[in-house]
Structures are given as C-alpha cells and as structure tokens.
C-alpha positions in Angstrom: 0.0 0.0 0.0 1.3 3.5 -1.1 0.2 6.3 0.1 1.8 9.9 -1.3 0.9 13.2 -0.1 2.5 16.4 -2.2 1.7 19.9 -0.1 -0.1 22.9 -2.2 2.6 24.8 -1.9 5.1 22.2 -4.2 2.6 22.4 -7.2 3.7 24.3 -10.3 0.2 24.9 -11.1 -2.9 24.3 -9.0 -4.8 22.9 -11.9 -5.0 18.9 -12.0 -2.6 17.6 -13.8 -4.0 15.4 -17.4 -1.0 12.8 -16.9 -0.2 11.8 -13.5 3.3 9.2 -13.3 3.3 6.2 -11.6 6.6 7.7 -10.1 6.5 10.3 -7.4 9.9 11.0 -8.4 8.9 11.6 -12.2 5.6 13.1 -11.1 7.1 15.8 -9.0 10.1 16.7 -12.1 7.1 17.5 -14.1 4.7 19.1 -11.7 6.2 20.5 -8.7 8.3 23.8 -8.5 11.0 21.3 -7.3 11.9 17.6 -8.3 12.6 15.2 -5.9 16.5 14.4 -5.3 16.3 12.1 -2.1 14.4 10.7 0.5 14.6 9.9 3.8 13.1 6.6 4.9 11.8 5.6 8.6 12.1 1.8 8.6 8.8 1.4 11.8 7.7 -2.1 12.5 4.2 -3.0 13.0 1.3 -5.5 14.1 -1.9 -5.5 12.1 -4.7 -4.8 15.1 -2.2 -2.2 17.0 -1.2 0.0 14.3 -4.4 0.9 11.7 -2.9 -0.2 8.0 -5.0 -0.7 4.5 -3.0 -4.4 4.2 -5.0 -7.2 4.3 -3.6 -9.1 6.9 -5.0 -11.6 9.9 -4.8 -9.7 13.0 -1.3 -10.1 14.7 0.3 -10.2 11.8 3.7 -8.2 11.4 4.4 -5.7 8.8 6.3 -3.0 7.4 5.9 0.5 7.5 7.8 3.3 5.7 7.7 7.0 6.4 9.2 8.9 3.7 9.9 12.7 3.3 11.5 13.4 -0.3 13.6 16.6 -0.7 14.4 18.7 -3.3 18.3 19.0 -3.9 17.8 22.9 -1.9 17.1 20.2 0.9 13.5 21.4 1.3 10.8 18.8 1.2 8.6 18.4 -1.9 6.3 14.9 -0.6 5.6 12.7 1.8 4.2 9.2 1.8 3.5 6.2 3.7 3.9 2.7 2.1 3.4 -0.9 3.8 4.7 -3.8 2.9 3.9 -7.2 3.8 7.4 -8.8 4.3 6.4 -12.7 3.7 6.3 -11.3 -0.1 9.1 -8.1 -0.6 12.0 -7.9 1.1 13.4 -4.3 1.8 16.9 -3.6 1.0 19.1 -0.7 1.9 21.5 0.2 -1.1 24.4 2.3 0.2 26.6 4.4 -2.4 29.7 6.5 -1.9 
C-alpha cells in the first residue's frame, strides 16, 4: 500500500494535472516547483490490530511500515508518503553508495 501526499505549496500549477506518473519521483520533475533528489526513509515495525494499516492481513500479523519525506536537492521537502509492505512477499533492502 502506497500512500503519497504532495503539499499545495510544491505544485507548479494548481490545476489537476491530465498525466499523472506512476513515479512520485517523475511526477514531482514535471509538476512541482522542485523535483525530488532524495528521500529519507523511517524503517517502523508493525502489528496488524495495534497499528491501523489498508494491508489485508489476519490480526497479529507483522508488517512494514515506511515513512518517507522526499527533498528537493535545496534540501526542502517536496512529498511525503507512507507505504506498507507485507514482508512474507518483498523484502526491503538498503543500497548504500559512496
């Protein structure tokens, strides 16, 4: 489940865009006053039951949840979103660079 929220204020135009990317990252180049360099991920464990989530998962079962904030490369955030991920089927990996 993915979830993406853009603030007002990172819109180029407030008029609804007629092509909308699958990719936050190639929705904001096109449509926000700044396109996304980075983000900053919040790796938060979870229980179905404790923690609301749009998964369909028997109560008690773990999960995955990711918060996201996206920057622009000024270092000002442009998004924000929430995705969760059932781990029995995607495994999350962290890909370091120099």
């Amino acid at each position: 489940v993915i979830i993406d929220w853009i603030p007002r204020d990172s819109f180029v135009s407030p008029e609804t865009p007629g092509h909308i990317p699958a990719s936050l990252f190639a929705f904001s180049e096109a449509h926000c006053r700044a396109a996304i360099n980075q983000a900053v991920v919040e790796i938060v464990p979870r229980v179905k039951g404790s923690h609301g989530t749009k998964l369909e998962l028997p109560k008690g079962t773990p999960f995955i949840r990711l918060n996201e904030t996206h920057y622009a490369s000024n270092g000002m955030p442009v998004a924000y979103s929430v995705i969760e991920v059932d781990d029995r089927f995607i495994r999350l990996e962290v890909v370091r660079a120099r």
